[in-house]
Amino acid sequence: MLEAKKRLSPSVLGVSMLLMGSLAGNALAQFEGFIDPKDAFQWASNYDDVFILDVRTSEEWRWVGHPGPNGLADSKGRGLAYESGALLVGKVANIAYMIQKNDGTPGLMANAFFVDDVLATFDPVSDVLLVMCRSGGRAQAAAEELGGQGFTTYNIEGGFEGQTNTDAYPGPDTLYRDVDGWVNAKLPYNYETAGGYYVD
């Protein structure tokens, strides 16, 4: 049986006094900035009140993959994430910040129910949300909006897929998203289609 997880302890994590105040009554809750994907993985895996909120579309969740128990290792161990991700079960939710347009034209539009759905799933008084999207843009907007709704939020740096090589994000010049982000940090993920692990 797994040992009970701990409540987030700012002194253990070395986070700011602002976050400490946020967790002690949420009086100062807000968007706190960026968090490294490996730190996000550790926080969500080890603290009861820290969750990963994936704000990509349901199509991205299903077809591109998402944080969760590692589903990538083949029989020779290739693709094996550095930890299994078993502790992420119950800690990841997919609530789209933007959704497919409903008029038949390509592209995305704002999800009018986003904030309501987040409030129905998480508690702004006690829950800390580590927000991710593909590479960080939607997550930034979502984290800032939820910070204004009383949540303490962070944007997971590089999102799920990461960035392509640019002057701002130097890395291999492959034209693929291989700079930073969850996948490039070799964190556990899979393609399970059942939806957010937060939902029982």
Tab-separated table of C-alpha atoms in Angstrom:
chain	number	residue	atom	x	y	z
A	1	MET	CA	0.000	0.000	0.000
A	2	LEU	CA	1.309	3.444	-0.900
A	3	GLU	CA	2.231	5.819	1.867
A	4	ALA	CA	-0.228	8.700	2.204
A	5	LYS	CA	0.876	11.755	0.294
A	6	LYS	CA	1.803	14.942	2.086
A	7	ARG	CA	0.273	18.372	1.876
A	8	LEU	CA	2.410	20.859	-0.020
A	9	SER	CA	5.071	22.269	2.280
A	10	PRO	CA	6.511	25.496	0.858
A	11	SER	CA	9.549	25.299	3.095
A	12	VAL	CA	10.360	21.859	1.694
A	13	LEU	CA	9.951	23.078	-1.869
A	14	GLY	CA	11.729	26.369	-1.255
A	15	VAL	CA	8.957	28.391	-2.865
A	16	SER	CA	8.149	32.006	-2.186
A	17	MET	CA	6.485	33.557	0.834
A	18	LEU	CA	3.734	34.536	-1.563
A	19	LEU	CA	2.908	30.896	-2.233
A	20	MET	CA	3.127	30.202	1.483
A	21	GLY	CA	0.490	32.866	2.058
A	22	SER	CA	-1.619	31.473	-0.756
A	23	LEU	CA	-1.730	28.017	0.744
A	24	ALA	CA	-2.498	29.322	4.212
A	25	GLY	CA	-5.884	30.699	3.259
A	26	ASN	CA	-5.532	31.607	-0.408
A	27	ALA	CA	-5.544	35.342	0.359
A	28	LEU	CA	-2.695	35.911	-2.093
A	29	ALA	CA	-3.508	33.200	-4.659
A	30	GLN	CA	-2.422	34.101	-8.169
A	31	PHE	CA	-0.395	33.003	-11.185
A	32	GLU	CA	3.100	32.363	-9.797
A	33	GLY	CA	5.117	31.976	-13.005
A	34	PHE	CA	6.841	29.011	-14.625
A	35	ILE	CA	7.734	25.627	-13.169
A	36	ASP	CA	10.208	23.148	-14.667
A	37	PRO	CA	8.483	19.951	-15.915
A	38	LYS	CA	10.588	17.724	-13.635
A	39	ASP	CA	9.627	19.830	-10.624
A	40	ALA	CA	5.982	19.691	-11.734
A	41	PHE	CA	6.198	15.897	-11.899
A	42	GLN	CA	7.673	15.710	-8.405
A	43	TRP	CA	5.162	18.146	-6.915
A	44	ALA	CA	2.139	16.390	-8.426
A	45	SER	CA	3.477	12.946	-7.490
A	46	ASN	CA	4.233	13.797	-3.872
A	47	TYR	CA	1.717	16.352	-2.631
A	48	ASP	CA	-2.012	15.797	-2.239
A	49	ASP	CA	-3.036	19.345	-3.095
A	50	VAL	CA	-0.984	19.771	-6.302
A	51	PHE	CA	-2.549	18.803	-9.642
A	52	ILE	CA	-1.610	18.959	-13.319
A	53	LEU	CA	-4.259	20.683	-15.410
A	54	ASP	CA	-3.810	19.893	-19.108
A	55	VAL	CA	-5.701	22.587	-21.034
A	56	ARG	CA	-5.184	21.169	-24.534
A	57	THR	CA	-8.121	19.909	-26.587
A	58	SER	CA	-9.506	16.428	-26.018
A	59	GLU	CA	-8.140	15.517	-29.455
A	60	GLU	CA	-4.614	16.476	-28.379
A	61	TRP	CA	-5.083	14.533	-25.130
A	62	ARG	CA	-6.055	11.370	-27.024
A	63	TRP	CA	-3.773	11.526	-30.057
A	64	VAL	CA	-0.610	13.283	-28.864
A	65	GLY	CA	-0.490	11.800	-25.361
A	66	HIS	CA	-0.622	13.214	-21.836
A	67	PRO	CA	1.032	12.885	-18.413
A	68	GLY	CA	0.260	9.639	-16.664
A	69	PRO	CA	1.659	6.176	-16.012
A	70	ASN	CA	4.424	5.403	-18.486
A	71	GLY	CA	3.093	3.628	-21.558
A	72	LEU	CA	6.115	4.027	-23.807
A	73	ALA	CA	8.608	1.325	-22.879
A	74	ASP	CA	8.949	-1.460	-25.431
A	75	SER	CA	10.309	-4.907	-24.654
A	76	LYS	CA	13.900	-3.649	-24.977
A	77	GLY	CA	13.347	-0.715	-22.631
A	78	ARG	CA	13.517	1.984	-25.302
A	79	GLY	CA	11.374	4.998	-24.481
A	80	LEU	CA	11.220	4.119	-20.803
A	81	ALA	CA	10.540	7.246	-18.764
A	82	TYR	CA	12.740	7.659	-15.718
A	83	GLU	CA	9.868	6.882	-13.381
A	84	SER	CA	6.692	4.901	-13.926
A	85	GLY	CA	4.282	7.778	-13.275
A	86	ALA	CA	1.990	5.575	-11.173
A	87	LEU	CA	1.608	8.370	-8.610
A	88	LEU	CA	0.093	10.626	-11.286
A	89	VAL	CA	-3.136	8.607	-11.256
A	90	GLY	CA	-5.714	10.912	-9.728
A	91	LYS	CA	-3.484	13.957	-10.261
A	92	VAL	CA	-4.024	14.947	-13.922
A	93	ALA	CA	-7.128	16.421	-15.548
A	94	ASN	CA	-7.886	17.520	-19.090
A	95	ILE	CA	-10.140	20.593	-19.285
A	96	ALA	CA	-9.726	22.394	-22.617
A	97	TYR	CA	-9.055	26.131	-22.508
A	98	MET	CA	-9.899	26.351	-26.207
A	99	ILE	CA	-12.062	23.982	-28.247
A	100	GLN	CA	-12.663	23.250	-31.915
A	101	LYS	CA	-14.821	25.867	-33.608
A	102	ASN	CA	-18.442	24.782	-33.858
A	103	ASP	CA	-19.183	26.497	-37.179
A	104	GLY	CA	-17.281	24.000	-39.320
A	105	THR	CA	-14.297	26.271	-39.943
A	106	PRO	CA	-10.805	25.167	-38.881
A	107	GLY	CA	-9.214	26.520	-35.726
A	108	LEU	CA	-9.967	26.946	-32.063
A	109	MET	CA	-12.264	29.177	-30.057
A	110	ALA	CA	-12.514	29.947	-26.340
A	111	ASN	CA	-14.205	27.305	-24.188
A	112	ALA	CA	-16.986	29.290	-22.497
A	113	PHE	CA	-17.263	26.649	-19.746
A	114	PHE	CA	-13.563	26.460	-18.899
A	115	VAL	CA	-13.591	28.319	-15.570
A	116	ASP	CA	-16.850	26.674	-14.467
A	117	ASP	CA	-15.455	23.210	-15.266
A	118	VAL	CA	-12.222	23.922	-13.373
A	119	LEU	CA	-14.183	25.206	-10.353
A	120	ALA	CA	-16.351	22.072	-10.453
A	121	THR	CA	-13.230	19.879	-10.431
A	122	PHE	CA	-10.776	21.714	-8.160
A	123	ASP	CA	-10.922	23.790	-4.981
A	124	PRO	CA	-9.345	27.259	-5.317
A	125	VAL	CA	-8.789	27.417	-1.557
A	126	SER	CA	-6.698	24.265	-1.266
A	127	ASP	CA	-5.559	23.096	-4.716
A	128	VAL	CA	-2.442	24.265	-6.571
A	129	LEU	CA	-2.716	23.891	-10.357
A	130	LEU	CA	0.286	23.214	-12.591
A	131	VAL	CA	-1.067	24.122	-16.024
A	132	MET	CA	0.172	22.734	-19.342
A	133	CYS	CA	-0.724	22.905	-23.018
A	134	ARG	CA	1.286	22.006	-26.142
A	135	SER	CA	4.158	24.435	-25.636
A	136	GLY	CA	3.011	27.046	-23.123
A	137	GLY	CA	0.834	29.717	-24.777
A	138	ARG	CA	-2.651	28.510	-23.843
A	139	ALA	CA	-1.374	27.398	-20.449
A	140	GLN	CA	-0.082	30.900	-19.758
A	141	ALA	CA	-3.473	32.450	-20.515
A	142	ALA	CA	-5.333	29.762	-18.559
A	143	ALA	CA	-3.007	29.987	-15.540
A	144	GLU	CA	-3.374	33.769	-15.416
A	145	GLU	CA	-7.170	33.565	-15.719
A	146	LEU	CA	-7.432	30.922	-12.991
A	147	GLY	CA	-5.058	32.955	-10.806
A	148	GLY	CA	-7.651	35.712	-11.026
A	149	GLN	CA	-10.296	33.226	-9.870
A	150	GLY	CA	-8.464	32.511	-6.604
A	151	PHE	CA	-6.247	29.594	-7.620
A	152	THR	CA	-2.505	29.397	-7.106
A	153	THR	CA	-1.231	28.428	-10.564
A	154	TYR	CA	2.008	27.741	-12.424
A	155	ASN	CA	2.712	27.288	-16.140
A	156	ILE	CA	4.690	24.094	-16.852
A	157	GLU	CA	7.624	25.331	-18.898
A	158	GLY	CA	7.565	24.116	-22.504
A	159	GLY	CA	4.175	22.448	-22.088
A	160	PHE	CA	3.692	18.825	-23.092
A	161	GLU	CA	5.534	18.760	-26.432
A	162	GLY	CA	8.089	21.540	-25.955
A	163	GLN	CA	9.478	24.074	-28.413
A	164	THR	CA	11.279	23.865	-31.740
A	165	ASN	CA	14.814	25.200	-32.017
A	166	THR	CA	14.954	29.030	-32.150
A	167	ASP	CA	17.275	31.723	-30.799
A	168	ALA	CA	14.948	31.985	-27.789
A	169	TYR	CA	14.826	28.189	-27.349
A	170	PRO	CA	18.187	26.844	-28.562
A	171	GLY	CA	18.436	23.132	-29.117
A	172	PRO	CA	18.791	20.496	-31.825
A	173	ASP	CA	17.915	21.877	-35.262
A	174	THR	CA	15.552	19.070	-36.257
A	175	LEU	CA	12.366	21.074	-36.993
A	176	TYR	CA	10.643	18.952	-34.330
A	177	ARG	CA	9.478	20.039	-30.888
A	178	ASP	CA	12.538	18.715	-29.103
A	179	VAL	CA	13.470	21.610	-26.809
A	180	ASP	CA	12.135	21.559	-23.218
A	181	GLY	CA	8.657	20.397	-22.154
A	182	TRP	CA	7.285	17.238	-20.510
A	183	VAL	CA	8.109	14.758	-23.285
A	184	ASN	CA	11.652	16.018	-23.826
A	185	ALA	CA	12.302	15.790	-20.079
A	186	LYS	CA	11.500	12.050	-20.469
A	187	LEU	CA	8.668	12.219	-17.987
A	188	PRO	CA	6.012	9.483	-17.990
A	189	TYR	CA	3.086	9.745	-20.376
A	190	ASN	CA	0.720	7.596	-22.368
A	191	TYR	CA	-2.164	7.672	-24.855
A	192	GLU	CA	-4.912	6.311	-22.612
A	193	THR	CA	-8.227	7.576	-24.013
A	194	ALA	CA	-10.310	7.316	-20.853
A	195	GLY	CA	-9.842	10.968	-19.941
A	196	GLY	CA	-8.305	12.755	-17.004
A	197	TYR	CA	-6.868	10.603	-14.278
A	198	TYR	CA	-8.433	12.983	-11.776
A	199	VAL	CA	-11.913	11.721	-12.613
A	200	ASP	CA	-12.904	8.595	-10.634
